mmCIF file of N, CA and C in Angstrom:
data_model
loop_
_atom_site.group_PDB
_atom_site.id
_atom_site.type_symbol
_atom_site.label_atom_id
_atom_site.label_comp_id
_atom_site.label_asym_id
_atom_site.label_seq_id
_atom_site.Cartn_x
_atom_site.Cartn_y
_atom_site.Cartn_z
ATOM 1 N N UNK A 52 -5.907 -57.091 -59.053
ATOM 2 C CA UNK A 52 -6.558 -55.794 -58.860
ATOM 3 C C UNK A 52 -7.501 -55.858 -57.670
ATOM 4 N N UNK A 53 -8.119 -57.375 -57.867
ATOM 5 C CA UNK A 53 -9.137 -56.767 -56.256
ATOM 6 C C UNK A 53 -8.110 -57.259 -55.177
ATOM 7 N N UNK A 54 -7.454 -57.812 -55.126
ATOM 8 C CA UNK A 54 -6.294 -58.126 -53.836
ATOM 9 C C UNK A 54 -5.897 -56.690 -53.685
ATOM 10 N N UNK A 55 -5.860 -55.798 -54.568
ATOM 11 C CA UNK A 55 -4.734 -54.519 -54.346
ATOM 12 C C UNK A 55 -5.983 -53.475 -53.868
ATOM 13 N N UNK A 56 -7.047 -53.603 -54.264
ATOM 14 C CA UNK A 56 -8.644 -52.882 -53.948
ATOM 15 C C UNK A 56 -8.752 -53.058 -52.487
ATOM 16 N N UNK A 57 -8.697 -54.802 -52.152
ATOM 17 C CA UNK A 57 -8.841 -55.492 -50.698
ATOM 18 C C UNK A 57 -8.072 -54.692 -49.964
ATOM 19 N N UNK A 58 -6.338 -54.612 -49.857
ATOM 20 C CA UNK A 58 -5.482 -53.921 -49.225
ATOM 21 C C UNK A 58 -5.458 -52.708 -49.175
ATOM 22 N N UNK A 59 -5.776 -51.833 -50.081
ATOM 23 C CA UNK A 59 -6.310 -50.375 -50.034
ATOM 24 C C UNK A 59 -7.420 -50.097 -49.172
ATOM 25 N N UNK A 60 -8.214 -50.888 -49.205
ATOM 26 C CA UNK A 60 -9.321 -50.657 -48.490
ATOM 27 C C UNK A 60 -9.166 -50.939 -47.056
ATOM 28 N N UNK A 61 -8.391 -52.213 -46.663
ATOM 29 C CA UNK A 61 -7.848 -52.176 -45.441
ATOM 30 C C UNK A 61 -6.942 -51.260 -44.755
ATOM 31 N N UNK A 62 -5.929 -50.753 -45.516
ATOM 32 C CA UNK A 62 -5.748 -49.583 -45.690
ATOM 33 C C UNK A 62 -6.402 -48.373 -44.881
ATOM 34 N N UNK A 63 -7.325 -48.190 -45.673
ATOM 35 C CA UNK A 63 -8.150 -47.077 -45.625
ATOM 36 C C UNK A 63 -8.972 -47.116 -43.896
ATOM 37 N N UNK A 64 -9.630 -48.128 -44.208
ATOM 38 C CA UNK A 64 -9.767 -48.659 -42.711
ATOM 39 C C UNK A 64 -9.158 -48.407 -41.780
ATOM 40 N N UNK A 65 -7.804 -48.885 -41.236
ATOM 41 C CA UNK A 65 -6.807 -48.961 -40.437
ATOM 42 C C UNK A 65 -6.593 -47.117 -40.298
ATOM 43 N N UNK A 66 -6.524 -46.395 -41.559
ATOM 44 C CA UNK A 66 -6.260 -45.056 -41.126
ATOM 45 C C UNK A 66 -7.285 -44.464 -40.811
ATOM 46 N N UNK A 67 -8.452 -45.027 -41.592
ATOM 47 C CA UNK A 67 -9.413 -44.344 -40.715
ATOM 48 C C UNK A 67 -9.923 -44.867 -39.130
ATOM 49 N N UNK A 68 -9.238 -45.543 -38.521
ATOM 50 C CA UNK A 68 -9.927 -46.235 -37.378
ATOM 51 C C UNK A 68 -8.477 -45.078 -36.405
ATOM 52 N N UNK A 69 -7.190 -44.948 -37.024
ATOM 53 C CA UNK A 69 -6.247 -44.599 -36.482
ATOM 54 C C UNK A 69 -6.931 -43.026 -36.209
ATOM 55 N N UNK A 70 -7.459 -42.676 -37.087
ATOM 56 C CA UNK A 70 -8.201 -41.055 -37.290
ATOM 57 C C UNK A 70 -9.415 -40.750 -35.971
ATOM 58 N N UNK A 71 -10.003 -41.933 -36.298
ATOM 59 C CA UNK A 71 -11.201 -41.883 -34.521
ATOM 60 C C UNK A 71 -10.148 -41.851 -33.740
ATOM 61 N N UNK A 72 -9.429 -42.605 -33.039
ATOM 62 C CA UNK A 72 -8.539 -42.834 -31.927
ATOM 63 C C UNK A 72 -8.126 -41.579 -31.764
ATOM 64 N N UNK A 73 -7.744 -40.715 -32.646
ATOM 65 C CA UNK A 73 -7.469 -39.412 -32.607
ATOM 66 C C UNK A 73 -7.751 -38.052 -32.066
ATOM 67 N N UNK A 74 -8.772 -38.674 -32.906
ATOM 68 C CA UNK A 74 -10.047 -37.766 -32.686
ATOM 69 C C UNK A 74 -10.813 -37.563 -31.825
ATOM 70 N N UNK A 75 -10.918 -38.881 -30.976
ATOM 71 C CA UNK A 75 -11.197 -39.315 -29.690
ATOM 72 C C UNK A 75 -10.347 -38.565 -28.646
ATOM 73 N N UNK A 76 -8.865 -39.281 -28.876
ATOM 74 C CA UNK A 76 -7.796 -38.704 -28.068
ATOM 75 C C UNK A 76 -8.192 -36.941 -27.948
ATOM 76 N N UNK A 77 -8.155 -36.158 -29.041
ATOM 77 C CA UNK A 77 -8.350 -34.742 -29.149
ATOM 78 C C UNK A 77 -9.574 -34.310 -28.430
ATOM 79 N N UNK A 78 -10.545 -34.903 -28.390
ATOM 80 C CA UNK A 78 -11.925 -34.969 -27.707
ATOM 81 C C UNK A 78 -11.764 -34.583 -26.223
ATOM 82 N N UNK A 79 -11.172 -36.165 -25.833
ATOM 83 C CA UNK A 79 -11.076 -35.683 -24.475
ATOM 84 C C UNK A 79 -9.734 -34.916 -23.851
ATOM 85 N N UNK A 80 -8.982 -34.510 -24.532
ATOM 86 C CA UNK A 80 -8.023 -34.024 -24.289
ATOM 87 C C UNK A 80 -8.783 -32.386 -24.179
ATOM 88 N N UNK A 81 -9.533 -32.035 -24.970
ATOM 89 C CA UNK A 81 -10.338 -30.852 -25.129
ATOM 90 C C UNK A 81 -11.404 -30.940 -23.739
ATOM 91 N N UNK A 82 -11.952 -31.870 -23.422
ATOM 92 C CA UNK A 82 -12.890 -31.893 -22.257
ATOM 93 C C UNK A 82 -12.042 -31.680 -20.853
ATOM 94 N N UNK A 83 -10.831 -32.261 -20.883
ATOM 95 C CA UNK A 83 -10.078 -32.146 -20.104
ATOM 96 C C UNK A 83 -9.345 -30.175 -19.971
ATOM 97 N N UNK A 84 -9.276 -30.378 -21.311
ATOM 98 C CA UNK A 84 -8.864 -28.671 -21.237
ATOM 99 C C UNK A 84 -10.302 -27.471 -20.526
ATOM 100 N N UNK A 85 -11.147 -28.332 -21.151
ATOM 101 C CA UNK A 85 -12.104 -27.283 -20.798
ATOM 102 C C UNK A 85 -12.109 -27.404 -19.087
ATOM 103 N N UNK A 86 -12.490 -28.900 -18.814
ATOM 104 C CA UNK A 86 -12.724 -28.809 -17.243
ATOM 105 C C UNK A 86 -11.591 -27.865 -16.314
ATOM 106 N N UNK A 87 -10.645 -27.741 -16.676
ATOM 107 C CA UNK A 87 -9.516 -27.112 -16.059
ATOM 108 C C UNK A 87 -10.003 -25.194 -16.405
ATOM 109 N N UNK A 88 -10.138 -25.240 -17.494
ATOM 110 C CA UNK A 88 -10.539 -24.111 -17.746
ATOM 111 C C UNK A 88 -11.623 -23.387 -16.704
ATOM 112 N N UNK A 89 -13.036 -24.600 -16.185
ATOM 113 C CA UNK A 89 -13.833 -23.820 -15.545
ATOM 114 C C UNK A 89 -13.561 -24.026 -14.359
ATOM 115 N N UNK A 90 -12.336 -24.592 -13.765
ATOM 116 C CA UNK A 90 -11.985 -24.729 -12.463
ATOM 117 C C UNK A 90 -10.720 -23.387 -12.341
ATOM 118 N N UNK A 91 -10.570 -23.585 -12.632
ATOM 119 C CA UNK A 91 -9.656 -22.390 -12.655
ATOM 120 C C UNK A 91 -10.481 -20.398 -13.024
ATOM 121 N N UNK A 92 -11.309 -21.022 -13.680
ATOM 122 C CA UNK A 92 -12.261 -19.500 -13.707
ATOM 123 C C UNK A 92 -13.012 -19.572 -12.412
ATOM 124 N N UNK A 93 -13.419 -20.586 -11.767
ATOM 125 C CA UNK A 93 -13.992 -20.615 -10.321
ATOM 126 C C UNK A 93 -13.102 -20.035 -9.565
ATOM 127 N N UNK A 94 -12.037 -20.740 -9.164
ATOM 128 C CA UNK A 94 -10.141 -19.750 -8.035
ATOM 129 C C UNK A 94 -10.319 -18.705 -8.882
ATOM 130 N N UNK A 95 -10.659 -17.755 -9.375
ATOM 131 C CA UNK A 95 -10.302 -17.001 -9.753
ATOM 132 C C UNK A 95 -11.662 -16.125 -9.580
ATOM 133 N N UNK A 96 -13.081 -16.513 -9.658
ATOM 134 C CA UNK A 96 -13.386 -15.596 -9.514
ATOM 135 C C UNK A 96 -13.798 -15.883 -7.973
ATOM 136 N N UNK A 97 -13.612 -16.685 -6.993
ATOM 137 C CA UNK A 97 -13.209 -16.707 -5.146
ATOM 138 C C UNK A 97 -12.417 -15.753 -5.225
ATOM 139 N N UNK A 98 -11.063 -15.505 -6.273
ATOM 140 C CA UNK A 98 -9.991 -14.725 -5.443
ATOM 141 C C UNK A 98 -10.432 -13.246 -5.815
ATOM 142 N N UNK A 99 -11.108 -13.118 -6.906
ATOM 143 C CA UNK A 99 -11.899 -11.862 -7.091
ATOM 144 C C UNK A 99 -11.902 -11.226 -5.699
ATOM 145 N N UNK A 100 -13.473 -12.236 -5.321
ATOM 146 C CA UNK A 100 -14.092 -11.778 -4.364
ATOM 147 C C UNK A 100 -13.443 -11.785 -3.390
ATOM 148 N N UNK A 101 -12.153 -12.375 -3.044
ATOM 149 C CA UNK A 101 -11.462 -12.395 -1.592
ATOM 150 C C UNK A 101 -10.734 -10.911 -1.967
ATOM 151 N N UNK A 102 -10.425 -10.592 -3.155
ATOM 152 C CA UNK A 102 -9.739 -9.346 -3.020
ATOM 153 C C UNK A 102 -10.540 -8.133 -3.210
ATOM 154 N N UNK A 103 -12.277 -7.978 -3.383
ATOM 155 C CA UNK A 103 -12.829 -7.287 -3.265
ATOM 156 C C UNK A 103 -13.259 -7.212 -1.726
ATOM 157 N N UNK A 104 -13.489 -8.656 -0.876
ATOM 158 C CA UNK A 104 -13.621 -8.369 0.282
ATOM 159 C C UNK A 104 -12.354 -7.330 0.922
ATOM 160 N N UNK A 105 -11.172 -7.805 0.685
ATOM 161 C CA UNK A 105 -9.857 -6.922 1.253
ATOM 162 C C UNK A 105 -10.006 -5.856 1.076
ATOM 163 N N UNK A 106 -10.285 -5.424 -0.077
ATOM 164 C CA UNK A 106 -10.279 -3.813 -0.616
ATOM 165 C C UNK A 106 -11.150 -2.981 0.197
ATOM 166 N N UNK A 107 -12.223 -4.030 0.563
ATOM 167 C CA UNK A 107 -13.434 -2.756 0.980
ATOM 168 C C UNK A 107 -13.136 -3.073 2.800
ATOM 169 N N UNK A 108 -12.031 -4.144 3.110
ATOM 170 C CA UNK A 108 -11.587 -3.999 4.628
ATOM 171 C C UNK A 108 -10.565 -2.745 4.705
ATOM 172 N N UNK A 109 -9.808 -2.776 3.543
ATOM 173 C CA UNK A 109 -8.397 -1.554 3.623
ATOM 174 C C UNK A 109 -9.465 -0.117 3.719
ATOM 175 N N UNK A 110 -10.269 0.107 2.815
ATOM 176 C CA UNK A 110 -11.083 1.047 2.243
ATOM 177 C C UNK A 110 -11.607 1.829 4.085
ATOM 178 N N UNK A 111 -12.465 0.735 4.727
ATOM 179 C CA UNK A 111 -12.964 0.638 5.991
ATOM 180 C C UNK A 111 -11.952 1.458 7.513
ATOM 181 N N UNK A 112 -10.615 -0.049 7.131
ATOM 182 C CA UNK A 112 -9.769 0.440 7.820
ATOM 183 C C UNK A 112 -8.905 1.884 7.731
ATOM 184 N N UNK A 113 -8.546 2.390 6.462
ATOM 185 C CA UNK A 113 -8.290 3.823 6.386
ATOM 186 C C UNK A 113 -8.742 4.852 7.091
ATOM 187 N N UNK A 114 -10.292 4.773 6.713
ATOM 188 C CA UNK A 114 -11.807 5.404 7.401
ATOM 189 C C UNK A 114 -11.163 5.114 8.946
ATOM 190 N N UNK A 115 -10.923 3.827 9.987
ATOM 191 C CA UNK A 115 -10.893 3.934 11.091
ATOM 192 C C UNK A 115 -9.631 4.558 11.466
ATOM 193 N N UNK A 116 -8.544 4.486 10.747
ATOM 194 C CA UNK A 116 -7.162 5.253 11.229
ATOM 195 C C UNK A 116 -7.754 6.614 11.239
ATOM 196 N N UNK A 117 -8.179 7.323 10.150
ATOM 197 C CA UNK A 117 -8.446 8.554 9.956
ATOM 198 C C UNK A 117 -9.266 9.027 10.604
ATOM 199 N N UNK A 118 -10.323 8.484 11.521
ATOM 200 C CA UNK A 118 -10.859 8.991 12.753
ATOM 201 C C UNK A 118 -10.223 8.899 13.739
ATOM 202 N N UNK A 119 -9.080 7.736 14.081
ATOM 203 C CA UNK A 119 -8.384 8.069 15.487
ATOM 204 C C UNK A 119 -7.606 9.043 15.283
ATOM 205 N N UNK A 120 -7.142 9.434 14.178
ATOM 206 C CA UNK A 120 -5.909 10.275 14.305
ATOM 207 C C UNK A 120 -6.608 11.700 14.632
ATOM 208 N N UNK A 121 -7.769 11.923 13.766
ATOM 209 C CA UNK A 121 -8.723 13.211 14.544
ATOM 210 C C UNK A 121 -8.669 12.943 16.019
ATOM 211 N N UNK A 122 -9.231 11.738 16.482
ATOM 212 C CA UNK A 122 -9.358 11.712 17.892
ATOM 213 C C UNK A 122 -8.292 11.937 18.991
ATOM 214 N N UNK A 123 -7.255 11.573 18.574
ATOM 215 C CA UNK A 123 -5.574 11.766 18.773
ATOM 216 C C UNK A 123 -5.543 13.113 18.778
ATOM 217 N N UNK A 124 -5.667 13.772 17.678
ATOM 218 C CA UNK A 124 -5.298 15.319 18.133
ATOM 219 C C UNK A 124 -6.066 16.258 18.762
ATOM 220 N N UNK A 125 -7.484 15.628 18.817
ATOM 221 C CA UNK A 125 -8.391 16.005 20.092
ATOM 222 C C UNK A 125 -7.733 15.752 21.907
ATOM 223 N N UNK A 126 -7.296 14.314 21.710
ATOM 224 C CA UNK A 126 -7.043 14.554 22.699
ATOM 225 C C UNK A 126 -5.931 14.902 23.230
ATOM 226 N N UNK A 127 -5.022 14.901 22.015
ATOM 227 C CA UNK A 127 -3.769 16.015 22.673
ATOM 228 C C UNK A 127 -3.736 17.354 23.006
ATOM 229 N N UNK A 128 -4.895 18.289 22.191
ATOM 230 C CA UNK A 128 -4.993 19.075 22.680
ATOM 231 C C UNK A 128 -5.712 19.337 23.865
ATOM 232 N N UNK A 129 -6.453 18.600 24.715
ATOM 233 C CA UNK A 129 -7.574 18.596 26.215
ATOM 234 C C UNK A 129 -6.199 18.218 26.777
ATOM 235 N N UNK A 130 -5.339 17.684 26.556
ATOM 236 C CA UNK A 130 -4.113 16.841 27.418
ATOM 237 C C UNK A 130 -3.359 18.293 26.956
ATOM 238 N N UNK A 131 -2.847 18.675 26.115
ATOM 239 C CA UNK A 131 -2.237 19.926 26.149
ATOM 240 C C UNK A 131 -3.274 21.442 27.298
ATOM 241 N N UNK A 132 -4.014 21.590 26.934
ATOM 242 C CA UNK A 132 -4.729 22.083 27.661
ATOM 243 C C UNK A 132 -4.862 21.687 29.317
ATOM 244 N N UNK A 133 -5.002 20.356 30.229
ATOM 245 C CA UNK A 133 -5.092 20.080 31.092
ATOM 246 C C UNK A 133 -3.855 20.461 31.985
ATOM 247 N N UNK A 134 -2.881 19.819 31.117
ATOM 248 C CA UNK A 134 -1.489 20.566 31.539
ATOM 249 C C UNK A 134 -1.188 21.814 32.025
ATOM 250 N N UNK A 135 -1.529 22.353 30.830
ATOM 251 C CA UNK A 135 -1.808 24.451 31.040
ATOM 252 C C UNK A 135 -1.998 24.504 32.630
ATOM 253 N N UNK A 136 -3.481 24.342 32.702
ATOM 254 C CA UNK A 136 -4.617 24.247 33.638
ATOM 255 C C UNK A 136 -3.749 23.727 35.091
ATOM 256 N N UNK A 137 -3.175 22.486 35.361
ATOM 257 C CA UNK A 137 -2.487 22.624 36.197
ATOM 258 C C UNK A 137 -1.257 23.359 36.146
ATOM 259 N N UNK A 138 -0.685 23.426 35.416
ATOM 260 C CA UNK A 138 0.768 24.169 36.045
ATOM 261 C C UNK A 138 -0.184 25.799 36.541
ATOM 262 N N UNK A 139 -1.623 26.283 35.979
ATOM 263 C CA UNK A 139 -1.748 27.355 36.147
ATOM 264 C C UNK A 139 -1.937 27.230 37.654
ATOM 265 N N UNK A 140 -2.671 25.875 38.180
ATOM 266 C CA UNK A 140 -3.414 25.562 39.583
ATOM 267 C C UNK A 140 -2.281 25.371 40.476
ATOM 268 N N UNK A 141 -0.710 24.896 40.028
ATOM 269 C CA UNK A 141 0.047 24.787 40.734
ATOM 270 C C UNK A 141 0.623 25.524 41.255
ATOM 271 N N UNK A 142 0.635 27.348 40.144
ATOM 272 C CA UNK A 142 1.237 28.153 40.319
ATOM 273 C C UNK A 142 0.285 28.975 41.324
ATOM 274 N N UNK A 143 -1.031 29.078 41.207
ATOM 275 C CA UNK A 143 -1.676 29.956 42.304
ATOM 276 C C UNK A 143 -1.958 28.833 43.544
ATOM 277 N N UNK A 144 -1.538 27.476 43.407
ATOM 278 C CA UNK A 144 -1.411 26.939 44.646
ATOM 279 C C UNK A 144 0.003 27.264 45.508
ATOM 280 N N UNK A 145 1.264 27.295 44.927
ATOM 281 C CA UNK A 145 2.414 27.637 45.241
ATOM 282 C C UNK A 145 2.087 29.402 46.204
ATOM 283 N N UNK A 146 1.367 30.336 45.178
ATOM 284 C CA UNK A 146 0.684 31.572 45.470
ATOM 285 C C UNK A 146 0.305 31.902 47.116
ATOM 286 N N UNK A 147 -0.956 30.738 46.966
ATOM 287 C CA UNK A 147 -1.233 30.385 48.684
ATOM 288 C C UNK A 147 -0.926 30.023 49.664
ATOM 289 N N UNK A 148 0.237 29.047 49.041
ATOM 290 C CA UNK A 148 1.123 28.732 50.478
ATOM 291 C C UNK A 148 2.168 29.908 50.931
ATOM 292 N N UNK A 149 2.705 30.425 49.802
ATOM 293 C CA UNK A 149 3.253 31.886 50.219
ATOM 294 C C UNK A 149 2.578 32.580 51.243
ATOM 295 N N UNK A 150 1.159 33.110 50.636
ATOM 296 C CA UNK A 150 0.068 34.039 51.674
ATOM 297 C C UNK A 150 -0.121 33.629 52.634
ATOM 298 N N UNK A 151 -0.086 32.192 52.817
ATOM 299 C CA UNK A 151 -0.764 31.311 54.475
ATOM 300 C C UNK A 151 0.706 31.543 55.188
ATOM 301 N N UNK A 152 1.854 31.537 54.316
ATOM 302 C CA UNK A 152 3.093 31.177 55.246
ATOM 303 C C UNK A 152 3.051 32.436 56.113
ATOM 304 N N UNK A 153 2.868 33.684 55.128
ATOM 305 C CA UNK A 153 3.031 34.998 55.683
ATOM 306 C C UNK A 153 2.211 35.562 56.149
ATOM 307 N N UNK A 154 0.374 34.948 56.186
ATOM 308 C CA UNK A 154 -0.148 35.382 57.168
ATOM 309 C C UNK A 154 0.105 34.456 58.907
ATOM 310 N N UNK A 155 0.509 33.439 58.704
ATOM 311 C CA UNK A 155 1.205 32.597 59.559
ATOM 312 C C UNK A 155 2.644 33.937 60.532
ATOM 313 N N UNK A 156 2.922 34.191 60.110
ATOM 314 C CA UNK A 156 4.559 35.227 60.550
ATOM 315 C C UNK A 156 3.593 36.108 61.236
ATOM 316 N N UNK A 157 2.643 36.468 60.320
ATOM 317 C CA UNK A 157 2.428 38.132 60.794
ATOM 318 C C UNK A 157 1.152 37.906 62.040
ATOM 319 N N UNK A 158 0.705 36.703 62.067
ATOM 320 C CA UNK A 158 -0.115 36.547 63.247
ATOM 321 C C UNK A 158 -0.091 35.811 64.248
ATOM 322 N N UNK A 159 2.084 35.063 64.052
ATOM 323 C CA UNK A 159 2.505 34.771 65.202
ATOM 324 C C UNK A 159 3.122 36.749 65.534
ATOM 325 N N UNK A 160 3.246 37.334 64.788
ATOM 326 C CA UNK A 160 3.796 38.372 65.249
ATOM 327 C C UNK A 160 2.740 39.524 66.458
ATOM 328 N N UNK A 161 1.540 39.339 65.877
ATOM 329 C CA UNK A 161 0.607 39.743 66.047
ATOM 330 C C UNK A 161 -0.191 39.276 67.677
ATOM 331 N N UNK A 162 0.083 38.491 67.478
ATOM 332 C CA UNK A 162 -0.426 37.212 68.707
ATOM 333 C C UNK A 162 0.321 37.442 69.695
ATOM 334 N N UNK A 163 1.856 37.722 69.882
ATOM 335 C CA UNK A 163 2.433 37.744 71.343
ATOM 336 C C UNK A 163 2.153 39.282 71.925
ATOM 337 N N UNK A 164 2.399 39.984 70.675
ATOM 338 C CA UNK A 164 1.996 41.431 70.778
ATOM 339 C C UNK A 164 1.033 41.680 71.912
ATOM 340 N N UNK A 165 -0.658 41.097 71.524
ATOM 341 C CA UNK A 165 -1.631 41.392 71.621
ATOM 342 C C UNK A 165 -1.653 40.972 73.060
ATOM 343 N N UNK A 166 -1.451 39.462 73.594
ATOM 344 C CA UNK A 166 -1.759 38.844 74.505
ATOM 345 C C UNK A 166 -0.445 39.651 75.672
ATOM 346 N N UNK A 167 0.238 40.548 75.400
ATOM 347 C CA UNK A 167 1.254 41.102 76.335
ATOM 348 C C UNK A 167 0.872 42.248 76.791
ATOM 349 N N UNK A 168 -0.090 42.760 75.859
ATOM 350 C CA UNK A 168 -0.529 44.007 75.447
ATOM 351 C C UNK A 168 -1.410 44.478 76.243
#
């Protein structure tokens, strides 16, 4: 009976020593889980912030398209307008060379007249 007490108890021992090792093992297997855990909540909250920085660059950049494109149709219309403006300057320039050509005729006409005269 105590030989069978002795071996039980060794026994008992052995599983309980197998139970720390375990328990141990689970320990750091858990420390290990955790460390990953707060490394990974770190990349994550960098990528937060890298995608809150982006957002408020897209946000920004919208804002700058949407003023050139005002500015764009500002200046298509001064460029539509300038256009006008010359073909109008071309047409009363075309105007004047007509009048110069034909006061040109009428005061070579005028001119032999006078000096014969």
């Amino acid at each position: 009976l105590h030989q069978q007490a002795e071996q039980t108890c060794r026994q008992l021992v052995r599983t309980q020593e197998e139970h720390e090792r375990l328990l141990q093992a689970a320990m750091e297997q858990a420390e290990g889980l955790e460390h990953n855990l707060r490394s990974t909540e770190a990349v994550l909250g960098e990528r937060a912030a890298q995608l809150k920085d982006a957002q408020a660059q897209l946000s920004r950049n919208k804002l700058l398209i949407k003023d050139l494109r005002e500015e764009n149709r500002g200046v298509a219309v001064a460029l539509q307008a300038a256009e006008l403006k010359q073909k109008s300057t071309e047409e009363k320039n075309q105007l004047l060379e007509e009048q110069a050509s034909a006061l040109k005729q009428l005061i070579g006409k005028i001119t032999p007249a006078s000096l014969s005269g």
